[in-house]
Amino acid sequence: MLLSSVSSDAHTWNLVFLQLLLEENGYDVVNLGACVPDELLLAEARAHAPDVIVISSVNGHGRADGRRLIGALRADPMLRGVPAVIGGKLGVAGADDAADAELLDAGFAAVFPDSPDTGPFLHLVDTVCTARRAARAAVPVARTGHGVIPSRFGNGLLPAYAADAS
């Protein structure tokens, strides 16, 4: 699990809470912290090959920064199949279902409103991680002179946009 804020968000309490929540539910978490530039997040995602990228925002600029970030993730051949979710206070004017739909259309697997109910988030994370682990176990391996190397990312993973991954 790769956890981060958007590049403009300096808040850390949300990241600490999410890290503890995920770890208490059995997930390994790499917390990149606050104000993470898009390029650094992409480099860390390539290095860690997470099952899910979790983006949290508190400053109200999550929608704008999230659209830019998900565009960069989906443009990267190594990362376009990695599910990413975003949540928190995503807009300065409050909840906006139409804007959240734009984030989904742009490539986020899910958008979570600012809510104390973590059940839907944990359910989605569990579903995606289980599916990605099963897909990795079923992925054909490439034989080289140095042993067997499993493919990192493959087709057929959640969500639907992952079919473009290769």
mmCIF file of C-alpha atoms in Angstrom:
data_model
loop_
_atom_site.group_PDB
_atom_site.id
_atom_site.type_symbol
_atom_site.label_atom_id
_atom_site.label_comp_id
_atom_site.label_asym_id
_atom_site.label_seq_id
_atom_site.Cartn_x
_atom_site.Cartn_y
_atom_site.Cartn_z
ATOM 1 C CA MET A 1 0.000 0.000 0.000
ATOM 2 C CA LEU A 2 1.406 3.384 -0.968
ATOM 3 C CA LEU A 3 -0.062 6.301 1.009
ATOM 4 C CA SER A 4 0.391 9.979 0.199
ATOM 5 C CA SER A 5 -1.195 13.389 0.171
ATOM 6 C CA VAL A 6 -1.459 15.525 -2.931
ATOM 7 C CA SER A 7 1.408 17.889 -3.654
ATOM 8 C CA SER A 8 -0.292 20.987 -2.194
ATOM 9 C CA ASP A 9 -1.469 19.377 1.057
ATOM 10 C CA ALA A 10 0.756 19.830 4.134
ATOM 11 C CA HIS A 11 -1.530 17.971 6.559
ATOM 12 C CA THR A 12 -0.178 14.818 8.171
ATOM 13 C CA TRP A 13 -2.735 13.724 10.787
ATOM 14 C CA ASN A 14 -4.923 12.174 8.078
ATOM 15 C CA LEU A 15 -1.952 10.193 6.770
ATOM 16 C CA VAL A 16 -1.020 8.938 10.228
ATOM 17 C CA PHE A 17 -4.622 7.885 10.857
ATOM 18 C CA LEU A 18 -4.845 6.057 7.516
ATOM 19 C CA GLN A 19 -1.482 4.375 8.024
ATOM 20 C CA LEU A 20 -2.525 3.093 11.463
ATOM 21 C CA LEU A 21 -5.945 2.007 10.164
ATOM 22 C CA LEU A 22 -4.418 0.076 7.282
ATOM 23 C CA GLU A 23 -1.663 -1.487 9.398
ATOM 24 C CA GLU A 24 -4.179 -2.541 12.048
ATOM 25 C CA ASN A 25 -6.064 -4.313 9.256
ATOM 26 C CA GLY A 26 -2.983 -6.237 8.164
ATOM 27 C CA TYR A 27 -1.600 -4.139 5.321
ATOM 28 C CA ASP A 28 1.988 -3.078 4.795
ATOM 29 C CA VAL A 29 2.053 0.684 4.275
ATOM 30 C CA VAL A 30 4.650 3.024 2.828
ATOM 31 C CA ASN A 31 3.636 6.528 3.950
ATOM 32 C CA LEU A 32 5.229 9.168 1.725
ATOM 33 C CA GLY A 33 3.943 12.013 3.884
ATOM 34 C CA ALA A 34 2.648 15.443 3.012
ATOM 35 C CA CYS A 35 3.353 17.749 0.049
ATOM 36 C CA VAL A 36 4.598 14.900 -2.147
ATOM 37 C CA PRO A 37 5.446 16.072 -5.675
ATOM 38 C CA ASP A 38 3.794 13.991 -8.404
ATOM 39 C CA GLU A 39 7.165 12.885 -9.792
ATOM 40 C CA LEU A 40 8.262 11.548 -6.396
ATOM 41 C CA LEU A 41 4.999 9.667 -5.923
ATOM 42 C CA LEU A 42 5.385 8.060 -9.350
ATOM 43 C CA ALA A 43 8.997 7.077 -8.648
ATOM 44 C CA GLU A 44 8.039 5.549 -5.288
ATOM 45 C CA ALA A 45 5.108 3.704 -6.864
ATOM 46 C CA ARG A 46 7.455 2.221 -9.479
ATOM 47 C CA ALA A 47 9.926 1.214 -6.767
ATOM 48 C CA HIS A 48 7.383 -0.350 -4.374
ATOM 49 C CA ALA A 49 4.863 -1.826 -6.862
ATOM 50 C CA PRO A 50 1.939 -1.342 -4.436
ATOM 51 C CA ASP A 51 -1.386 -3.139 -4.663
ATOM 52 C CA VAL A 52 -3.160 0.186 -4.133
ATOM 53 C CA ILE A 53 -2.163 3.853 -4.079
ATOM 54 C CA VAL A 54 -4.115 5.791 -1.439
ATOM 55 C CA ILE A 55 -4.300 9.575 -1.774
ATOM 56 C CA SER A 56 -5.689 11.678 1.072
ATOM 57 C CA SER A 57 -6.408 15.391 1.102
ATOM 58 C CA VAL A 58 -7.513 17.764 3.839
ATOM 59 C CA ASN A 59 -6.828 21.187 2.322
ATOM 60 C CA GLY A 60 -9.690 21.141 -0.193
ATOM 61 C CA HIS A 61 -7.506 21.003 -3.308
ATOM 62 C CA GLY A 62 -7.632 17.223 -3.700
ATOM 63 C CA ARG A 63 -9.838 17.309 -6.782
ATOM 64 C CA ALA A 64 -7.593 19.625 -8.762
ATOM 65 C CA ASP A 65 -4.352 17.993 -7.633
ATOM 66 C CA GLY A 66 -5.923 14.542 -7.906
ATOM 67 C CA ARG A 67 -6.912 15.027 -11.563
ATOM 68 C CA ARG A 68 -3.367 15.993 -12.421
ATOM 69 C CA LEU A 69 -1.883 13.120 -10.401
ATOM 70 C CA ILE A 70 -4.169 10.413 -11.781
ATOM 71 C CA GLY A 71 -3.395 11.645 -15.299
ATOM 72 C CA ALA A 72 0.307 11.125 -14.632
ATOM 73 C CA LEU A 73 -0.306 7.681 -13.098
ATOM 74 C CA ARG A 74 -2.445 6.525 -16.011
ATOM 75 C CA ALA A 75 0.094 7.861 -18.532
ATOM 76 C CA ASP A 76 2.909 5.801 -16.973
ATOM 77 C CA PRO A 77 3.092 2.314 -18.546
ATOM 78 C CA MET A 78 4.294 0.729 -15.292
ATOM 79 C CA LEU A 79 1.583 2.342 -13.159
ATOM 80 C CA ARG A 80 -1.524 2.619 -15.322
ATOM 81 C CA GLY A 81 -2.861 -0.682 -13.981
ATOM 82 C CA VAL A 82 -2.287 0.096 -10.307
ATOM 83 C CA PRO A 83 -5.578 1.025 -8.620
ATOM 84 C CA ALA A 84 -5.544 4.426 -6.954
ATOM 85 C CA VAL A 85 -8.151 5.822 -4.574
ATOM 86 C CA ILE A 86 -8.594 9.344 -3.281
ATOM 87 C CA GLY A 87 -10.521 10.752 -0.369
ATOM 88 C CA GLY A 88 -10.916 13.394 2.268
ATOM 89 C CA LYS A 89 -11.830 17.030 1.808
ATOM 90 C CA LEU A 90 -11.448 17.197 -1.937
ATOM 91 C CA GLY A 91 -12.987 20.608 -2.632
ATOM 92 C CA VAL A 92 -13.126 23.946 -0.881
ATOM 93 C CA ALA A 93 -16.889 24.156 -1.481
ATOM 94 C CA GLY A 94 -17.626 20.753 0.061
ATOM 95 C CA ALA A 95 -19.048 17.603 -1.482
ATOM 96 C CA ASP A 96 -19.557 17.614 -5.248
ATOM 97 C CA ASP A 97 -20.803 14.379 -6.806
ATOM 98 C CA ALA A 98 -20.221 15.607 -10.362
ATOM 99 C CA ALA A 99 -16.592 16.475 -9.597
ATOM 100 C CA ASP A 100 -16.126 13.113 -7.877
ATOM 101 C CA ALA A 101 -17.470 11.410 -11.016
ATOM 102 C CA GLU A 102 -14.823 13.284 -13.023
ATOM 103 C CA LEU A 103 -12.122 11.792 -10.776
ATOM 104 C CA LEU A 104 -13.535 8.320 -11.392
ATOM 105 C CA ASP A 105 -13.664 8.966 -15.145
ATOM 106 C CA ALA A 106 -10.057 10.204 -15.012
ATOM 107 C CA GLY A 107 -8.916 6.865 -13.571
ATOM 108 C CA PHE A 108 -9.367 6.674 -9.813
ATOM 109 C CA ALA A 109 -10.822 3.336 -8.706
ATOM 110 C CA ALA A 110 -12.838 5.065 -5.988
ATOM 111 C CA VAL A 111 -13.471 8.476 -4.454
ATOM 112 C CA PHE A 112 -14.236 8.617 -0.739
ATOM 113 C CA PRO A 113 -15.978 11.609 0.803
ATOM 114 C CA ASP A 114 -14.806 13.132 4.042
ATOM 115 C CA SER A 115 -16.529 10.713 6.426
ATOM 116 C CA PRO A 116 -15.819 8.947 9.715
ATOM 117 C CA ASP A 117 -17.095 5.656 8.203
ATOM 118 C CA THR A 118 -13.999 3.712 7.102
ATOM 119 C CA GLY A 119 -15.958 0.559 6.218
ATOM 120 C CA PRO A 120 -16.405 1.240 2.483
ATOM 121 C CA PHE A 121 -12.732 2.233 2.154
ATOM 122 C CA LEU A 122 -11.469 -0.905 3.906
ATOM 123 C CA HIS A 123 -13.857 -3.091 1.907
ATOM 124 C CA LEU A 124 -12.581 -1.685 -1.391
ATOM 125 C CA VAL A 125 -8.939 -1.994 -0.329
ATOM 126 C CA ASP A 126 -9.493 -5.613 0.699
ATOM 127 C CA THR A 127 -11.297 -6.422 -2.564
ATOM 128 C CA VAL A 128 -8.617 -4.830 -4.740
ATOM 129 C CA CYS A 129 -5.681 -6.327 -2.819
ATOM 130 C CA THR A 130 -7.224 -9.800 -2.887
ATOM 131 C CA ALA A 131 -7.863 -9.553 -6.637
ATOM 132 C CA ARG A 132 -4.370 -8.241 -7.405
ATOM 133 C CA ARG A 133 -2.715 -10.985 -5.330
ATOM 134 C CA ALA A 134 -4.773 -13.638 -7.095
ATOM 135 C CA ALA A 135 -3.933 -12.141 -10.484
ATOM 136 C CA ARG A 136 -0.221 -12.071 -9.664
ATOM 137 C CA ALA A 137 -0.352 -15.711 -8.610
ATOM 138 C CA ALA A 138 -1.947 -16.596 -11.963
ATOM 139 C CA VAL A 139 0.315 -14.434 -14.156
ATOM 140 C CA PRO A 140 2.558 -16.420 -16.460
ATOM 141 C CA VAL A 141 6.232 -16.031 -15.708
ATOM 142 C CA ALA A 142 9.074 -15.244 -18.049
ATOM 143 C CA ARG A 143 12.034 -17.602 -17.968
ATOM 144 C CA THR A 144 15.432 -16.021 -18.312
ATOM 145 C CA GLY A 145 18.956 -17.242 -17.891
ATOM 146 C CA HIS A 146 18.768 -15.887 -14.345
ATOM 147 C CA GLY A 147 15.647 -17.706 -13.164
ATOM 148 C CA VAL A 148 11.961 -16.973 -13.207
ATOM 149 C CA ILE A 149 10.680 -13.397 -13.152
ATOM 150 C CA PRO A 150 6.947 -12.826 -12.571
ATOM 151 C CA SER A 151 5.285 -10.009 -14.444
ATOM 152 C CA ARG A 152 4.689 -7.029 -12.125
ATOM 153 C CA PHE A 153 1.563 -5.743 -13.776
ATOM 154 C CA GLY A 154 -0.814 -7.543 -16.054
ATOM 155 C CA ASN A 155 -4.212 -7.371 -17.655
ATOM 156 C CA GLY A 156 -7.458 -8.323 -15.989
ATOM 157 C CA LEU A 157 -6.900 -6.466 -12.720
ATOM 158 C CA LEU A 158 -9.401 -4.219 -10.983
ATOM 159 C CA PRO A 159 -10.715 -1.737 -12.011
ATOM 160 C CA ALA A 160 -11.738 -1.729 -15.677
ATOM 161 C CA TYR A 161 -9.059 0.722 -16.840
ATOM 162 C CA ALA A 162 -6.413 -1.840 -15.871
ATOM 163 C CA ALA A 163 -7.138 -3.711 -19.100
ATOM 164 C CA ASP A 164 -4.922 -1.100 -20.781
ATOM 165 C CA ALA A 165 -1.940 -2.096 -18.630
ATOM 166 C CA SER A 166 0.851 -4.085 -20.134
#
